[in-house]
């Protein structure tokens, strides 16, 4: 069974997290949400508080090797939300995991401010997008695009909550194929003429 | 400050819940998630488990009058997810609240299988939509539509996760006006030519 780890922190954009997790589960991908504590913070609660106040229980704590073996997963996703993305992108263990996944030809997804992790991880220059609010941080080091979803080998980047569905469906397609993408998409009932 | 209560139960579609809550918070609407226990079940945990396994902490327990006074809110939202919507739509206190809100000219939103509540509440015949999977239950008693979002006076209905953004933005427009809708929509970065 294919599997994905989706990072979660205080300040994560809860729509981006939830749309990605739920859509991957619909495709039959086993998902694990892994909580990344803020720098120098301890893990005191069983949940993360999203950027708009929704409290989501996490499945595992990132970095707790007894509880969670990230290398066993097929894909890694870094959602946005300014504060959550800062916590993730500045975490050295997250940075190492991003590099390890890409080195092993595994999928890494970054959406919205999560794209900052491409910079902190020092990924090579390549096509990429992000939320417009972090474009200035990225455009000198990458081939910055304003496409809703950019696939660069196994790095998949996207822009914000409004592109979270095409982002998640692209991850489904890369992991499970175009037929599975279509099968998952249909019962979601997107409006006619939705461009993804 | 405007406020909305968004129901949450085991089996709620977590994208529909999260998109509605988060989008309303972005518009400055104070949101409360109220947990509806399944029939004859006690409230044992501080969270609901969504239809795809995401565990969301609730803000209040529906029906606990010390903790939660539903009549103080400006809008009521019933999300989908087959099991969650069944729990909500068969709850007599929820049914009474739907009728009370509409009688007071307050907004009631129902999305996806949440539309079943229009039937169990015995609302008068009017335009409505829902997830296609519950169309057969509704089409004899309502003017069934396949539009992504249907506004019938203060009853707002919609179809599924794929219409949750236009549903939530319609609620924002009805509560806060068209300018606020546009202000909330822009930083979400929908793809070009998105039809809402």
Short mmCIF file of N, CA and C in Angstrom, two decimals, chain A residues 13-23 25-26 33 46-47 51-60 130-132 146 148 159-166 187-196, chain B residues 13-23 25-26 33 46-47 51-60 130-132 146 148 159-166 187-196:
data_model
loop_
_atom_site.label_atom_id
_atom_site.label_comp_id
_atom_site.label_asym_id
_atom_site.label_seq_id
_atom_site.Cartn_x
_atom_site.Cartn_y
_atom_site.Cartn_z
N UNK A 13 -1.85 25.84 7.48
CA UNK A 13 -3.11 26.21 6.82
C UNK A 13 -3.97 24.93 6.77
N UNK A 14 -5.05 24.92 7.54
CA UNK A 14 -5.79 23.68 7.74
C UNK A 14 -6.53 23.20 6.49
N UNK A 15 -6.86 24.08 5.57
CA UNK A 15 -7.50 23.62 4.33
C UNK A 15 -6.49 22.86 3.47
N UNK A 16 -5.26 23.42 3.37
CA UNK A 16 -4.23 22.76 2.56
C UNK A 16 -3.88 21.39 3.14
N UNK A 17 -3.76 21.32 4.46
CA UNK A 17 -3.49 20.04 5.12
C UNK A 17 -4.62 19.04 4.86
N UNK A 18 -5.84 19.48 5.12
CA UNK A 18 -6.99 18.57 5.08
C UNK A 18 -7.31 18.11 3.67
N UNK A 19 -7.25 19.04 2.70
CA UNK A 19 -7.55 18.66 1.31
C UNK A 19 -6.53 17.63 0.82
N UNK A 20 -5.25 17.83 1.15
CA UNK A 20 -4.23 16.89 0.70
C UNK A 20 -4.41 15.52 1.35
N UNK A 21 -4.58 15.50 2.65
CA UNK A 21 -4.71 14.24 3.41
C UNK A 21 -5.95 13.47 2.93
N UNK A 22 -7.08 14.14 2.91
CA UNK A 22 -8.37 13.51 2.57
C UNK A 22 -8.35 12.98 1.14
N UNK A 23 -7.82 13.78 0.20
CA UNK A 23 -7.79 13.36 -1.21
C UNK A 23 -6.88 12.15 -1.40
N UNK A 25 -6.20 9.89 0.92
CA UNK A 25 -6.91 8.74 1.52
C UNK A 25 -7.97 8.21 0.55
N UNK A 26 -8.68 9.12 -0.14
CA UNK A 26 -9.68 8.70 -1.13
C UNK A 26 -9.03 7.86 -2.24
N UNK A 33 -0.18 12.05 9.61
CA UNK A 33 0.16 13.45 9.90
C UNK A 33 1.20 13.45 11.00
N UNK A 46 -1.83 17.00 22.16
CA UNK A 46 -1.97 15.98 21.11
C UNK A 46 -2.49 16.55 19.79
N UNK A 47 -2.49 17.87 19.67
CA UNK A 47 -3.04 18.47 18.45
C UNK A 47 -2.21 19.68 18.03
N UNK A 51 -3.89 27.69 11.20
CA UNK A 51 -3.78 29.13 11.01
C UNK A 51 -5.09 29.86 11.27
N UNK A 52 -6.22 29.17 11.12
CA UNK A 52 -7.53 29.79 11.39
C UNK A 52 -8.22 29.14 12.59
N UNK A 53 -7.43 28.51 13.45
CA UNK A 53 -7.94 28.09 14.74
C UNK A 53 -8.51 26.68 14.82
N UNK A 54 -8.54 25.94 13.72
CA UNK A 54 -9.04 24.56 13.80
C UNK A 54 -7.94 23.70 14.43
N UNK A 55 -8.32 22.93 15.44
CA UNK A 55 -7.35 22.08 16.15
C UNK A 55 -7.44 20.66 15.61
N UNK A 56 -6.33 20.19 15.06
CA UNK A 56 -6.28 18.88 14.42
C UNK A 56 -5.34 17.97 15.20
N UNK A 57 -5.82 16.78 15.57
CA UNK A 57 -4.99 15.80 16.27
C UNK A 57 -3.98 15.23 15.27
N UNK A 58 -2.74 15.10 15.70
CA UNK A 58 -1.75 14.51 14.79
C UNK A 58 -1.64 13.01 15.04
N UNK A 59 -1.10 12.30 14.03
CA UNK A 59 -0.95 10.84 14.11
C UNK A 59 0.38 10.43 14.73
N UNK A 60 1.39 11.28 14.61
CA UNK A 60 2.73 10.94 15.10
C UNK A 60 3.50 12.24 15.33
N UNK A 130 4.77 28.99 -5.54
CA UNK A 130 4.50 29.12 -4.10
C UNK A 130 3.37 30.13 -3.95
N UNK A 131 2.99 30.39 -2.71
CA UNK A 131 2.08 31.50 -2.47
C UNK A 131 2.77 32.80 -2.89
N UNK A 132 2.02 33.74 -3.50
CA UNK A 132 2.63 35.01 -3.92
C UNK A 132 3.37 35.72 -2.78
N UNK A 146 4.05 30.93 -12.19
CA UNK A 146 2.76 31.24 -11.55
C UNK A 146 1.69 30.23 -11.95
N UNK A 148 -0.68 26.99 -11.39
CA UNK A 148 -1.27 26.49 -10.13
C UNK A 148 -0.48 25.34 -9.50
N UNK A 159 0.26 26.77 -4.98
CA UNK A 159 0.19 28.18 -4.60
C UNK A 159 -0.56 28.53 -3.32
N UNK A 160 -1.68 27.86 -3.04
CA UNK A 160 -2.47 28.27 -1.88
C UNK A 160 -3.70 27.40 -1.72
N UNK A 161 -4.59 27.75 -0.79
CA UNK A 161 -5.80 26.94 -0.61
C UNK A 161 -6.57 26.74 -1.91
N UNK A 162 -6.59 27.76 -2.76
CA UNK A 162 -7.34 27.69 -4.01
C UNK A 162 -6.75 26.74 -5.04
N UNK A 163 -5.50 26.32 -4.82
CA UNK A 163 -4.89 25.32 -5.71
C UNK A 163 -4.66 23.99 -4.99
N UNK A 164 -5.21 23.85 -3.79
CA UNK A 164 -4.95 22.63 -3.01
C UNK A 164 -5.58 21.39 -3.65
N UNK A 165 -6.75 21.56 -4.28
CA UNK A 165 -7.35 20.39 -4.96
C UNK A 165 -6.50 19.94 -6.15
N UNK A 166 -6.13 20.83 -7.09
CA UNK A 166 -5.27 20.34 -8.18
C UNK A 166 -3.91 19.83 -7.68
N UNK A 187 -16.53 11.94 -7.72
CA UNK A 187 -17.53 12.12 -6.67
C UNK A 187 -17.33 13.37 -5.81
N UNK A 188 -16.25 14.11 -6.06
CA UNK A 188 -16.08 15.39 -5.34
C UNK A 188 -17.00 16.48 -5.90
N UNK A 189 -17.51 16.27 -7.13
CA UNK A 189 -18.51 17.15 -7.75
C UNK A 189 -18.00 18.59 -7.92
N UNK A 190 -16.89 18.74 -8.62
CA UNK A 190 -16.44 20.10 -8.95
C UNK A 190 -17.42 20.78 -9.90
N UNK A 191 -17.54 22.10 -9.83
CA UNK A 191 -18.43 22.80 -10.75
C UNK A 191 -18.01 22.57 -12.21
N UNK A 192 -18.98 22.61 -13.15
CA UNK A 192 -18.63 22.51 -14.58
C UNK A 192 -17.57 23.56 -14.92
N UNK A 193 -16.68 23.20 -15.84
CA UNK A 193 -15.62 24.10 -16.33
C UNK A 193 -14.54 24.40 -15.30
N UNK A 194 -14.49 23.63 -14.21
CA UNK A 194 -13.36 23.78 -13.28
C UNK A 194 -12.08 23.36 -14.02
N UNK A 195 -11.05 24.23 -13.99
CA UNK A 195 -9.89 24.00 -14.87
C UNK A 195 -8.84 23.03 -14.32
N UNK A 196 -9.26 21.97 -13.65
CA UNK A 196 -8.30 20.94 -13.21
C UNK A 196 -9.03 19.63 -13.00
N UNK B 13 -17.44 14.99 6.57
CA UNK B 13 -16.45 15.16 5.51
C UNK B 13 -15.53 16.32 5.93
N UNK B 14 -14.30 16.00 6.25
CA UNK B 14 -13.42 16.98 6.88
C UNK B 14 -13.01 18.12 5.95
N UNK B 15 -13.02 17.92 4.64
CA UNK B 15 -12.72 19.05 3.74
C UNK B 15 -13.86 20.05 3.75
N UNK B 16 -15.09 19.55 3.71
CA UNK B 16 -16.25 20.46 3.71
C UNK B 16 -16.31 21.25 5.01
N UNK B 17 -16.06 20.57 6.13
CA UNK B 17 -16.03 21.25 7.43
C UNK B 17 -14.95 22.32 7.45
N UNK B 18 -13.74 21.92 7.08
CA UNK B 18 -12.57 22.79 7.24
C UNK B 18 -12.62 23.98 6.28
N UNK B 19 -13.01 23.74 5.02
CA UNK B 19 -13.08 24.84 4.05
C UNK B 19 -14.10 25.88 4.52
N UNK B 20 -15.25 25.42 5.02
CA UNK B 20 -16.27 26.36 5.46
C UNK B 20 -15.81 27.16 6.67
N UNK B 21 -15.28 26.49 7.66
CA UNK B 21 -14.85 27.13 8.91
C UNK B 21 -13.72 28.14 8.61
N UNK B 22 -12.71 27.69 7.92
CA UNK B 22 -11.52 28.50 7.65
C UNK B 22 -11.89 29.73 6.81
N UNK B 23 -12.72 29.53 5.78
CA UNK B 23 -13.10 30.65 4.91
C UNK B 23 -13.92 31.68 5.67
N UNK B 25 -13.73 32.23 8.93
CA UNK B 25 -12.79 32.93 9.83
C UNK B 25 -12.01 33.99 9.06
N UNK B 26 -11.58 33.66 7.83
CA UNK B 26 -10.88 34.64 7.00
C UNK B 26 -11.73 35.89 6.76
N UNK B 33 -17.28 25.18 16.27
CA UNK B 33 -17.64 23.84 15.82
C UNK B 33 -18.34 23.14 16.98
N UNK B 46 -12.65 14.33 23.02
CA UNK B 46 -12.72 15.76 22.70
C UNK B 46 -12.64 16.07 21.20
N UNK B 47 -12.78 15.03 20.38
CA UNK B 47 -12.64 15.24 18.94
C UNK B 47 -13.66 14.39 18.17
N UNK B 51 -14.61 11.60 7.94
CA UNK B 51 -14.89 10.49 7.03
C UNK B 51 -13.63 9.85 6.47
N UNK B 52 -12.52 10.60 6.42
CA UNK B 52 -11.26 10.05 5.93
C UNK B 52 -10.21 9.99 7.04
N UNK B 53 -10.67 9.99 8.27
CA UNK B 53 -9.78 9.68 9.40
C UNK B 53 -9.10 10.84 10.07
N UNK B 54 -9.31 12.07 9.60
CA UNK B 54 -8.70 13.21 10.28
C UNK B 54 -9.50 13.50 11.56
N UNK B 55 -8.79 13.62 12.67
CA UNK B 55 -9.45 13.85 13.96
C UNK B 55 -9.40 15.34 14.29
N UNK B 56 -10.58 15.94 14.41
CA UNK B 56 -10.69 17.38 14.63
C UNK B 56 -11.30 17.62 16.01
N UNK B 57 -10.63 18.46 16.81
CA UNK B 57 -11.15 18.82 18.14
C UNK B 57 -12.35 19.75 17.94
N UNK B 58 -13.40 19.53 18.68
CA UNK B 58 -14.56 20.44 18.57
C UNK B 58 -14.47 21.54 19.63
N UNK B 59 -15.21 22.64 19.36
CA UNK B 59 -15.19 23.79 20.26
C UNK B 59 -16.26 23.68 21.35
N UNK B 60 -17.34 22.95 21.07
CA UNK B 60 -18.46 22.85 22.02
C UNK B 60 -19.24 21.58 21.71
N UNK B 130 -27.64 18.95 -3.61
CA UNK B 130 -26.99 18.07 -2.63
C UNK B 130 -25.95 17.25 -3.37
N UNK B 131 -25.26 16.39 -2.63
CA UNK B 131 -24.42 15.40 -3.30
C UNK B 131 -25.31 14.49 -4.16
N UNK B 132 -24.84 14.11 -5.36
CA UNK B 132 -25.65 13.24 -6.22
C UNK B 132 -26.10 11.95 -5.51
N UNK B 146 -28.94 21.04 -10.12
CA UNK B 146 -27.55 20.55 -10.14
C UNK B 146 -26.55 21.70 -10.21
N UNK B 148 -23.86 24.28 -8.63
CA UNK B 148 -22.90 24.06 -7.54
C UNK B 148 -23.39 24.59 -6.18
N UNK B 159 -22.96 20.88 -3.20
CA UNK B 159 -22.92 19.49 -3.68
C UNK B 159 -21.88 18.57 -3.06
N UNK B 160 -20.68 19.06 -2.81
CA UNK B 160 -19.64 18.14 -2.33
C UNK B 160 -18.34 18.89 -2.07
N UNK B 161 -17.26 18.17 -1.77
CA UNK B 161 -15.98 18.85 -1.51
C UNK B 161 -15.58 19.80 -2.65
N UNK B 162 -15.89 19.41 -3.88
CA UNK B 162 -15.51 20.21 -5.04
C UNK B 162 -16.27 21.52 -5.16
N UNK B 163 -17.38 21.65 -4.42
CA UNK B 163 -18.13 22.91 -4.41
C UNK B 163 -18.03 23.61 -3.05
N UNK B 164 -17.18 23.11 -2.18
CA UNK B 164 -17.10 23.68 -0.82
C UNK B 164 -16.57 25.11 -0.83
N UNK B 165 -15.63 25.41 -1.73
CA UNK B 165 -15.15 26.81 -1.79
C UNK B 165 -16.25 27.77 -2.25
N UNK B 166 -16.93 27.52 -3.39
CA UNK B 166 -18.01 28.45 -3.74
C UNK B 166 -19.13 28.49 -2.69
N UNK B 187 -6.40 36.14 -1.88
CA UNK B 187 -5.16 35.49 -1.42
C UNK B 187 -5.21 33.96 -1.38
N UNK B 188 -6.38 33.38 -1.68
CA UNK B 188 -6.45 31.91 -1.76
C UNK B 188 -5.83 31.39 -3.05
N UNK B 189 -5.67 32.28 -4.05
CA UNK B 189 -4.95 31.98 -5.30
C UNK B 189 -5.60 30.83 -6.09
N UNK B 190 -6.88 31.00 -6.42
CA UNK B 190 -7.52 30.00 -7.29
C UNK B 190 -6.89 30.04 -8.68
N UNK B 191 -6.87 28.90 -9.39
CA UNK B 191 -6.32 28.91 -10.75
C UNK B 191 -7.11 29.88 -11.65
N UNK B 192 -6.44 30.43 -12.68
CA UNK B 192 -7.15 31.27 -13.66
C UNK B 192 -8.36 30.51 -14.21
N UNK B 193 -9.44 31.22 -14.50
CA UNK B 193 -10.66 30.65 -15.08
C UNK B 193 -11.43 29.74 -14.13
N UNK B 194 -11.12 29.78 -12.84
CA UNK B 194 -11.97 29.06 -11.88
C UNK B 194 -13.35 29.69 -11.88
N UNK B 195 -14.43 28.86 -12.03
CA UNK B 195 -15.76 29.43 -12.29
C UNK B 195 -16.51 29.86 -11.03
N UNK B 196 -15.84 30.40 -10.02
CA UNK B 196 -16.54 30.95 -8.87
C UNK B 196 -15.65 31.97 -8.17
#
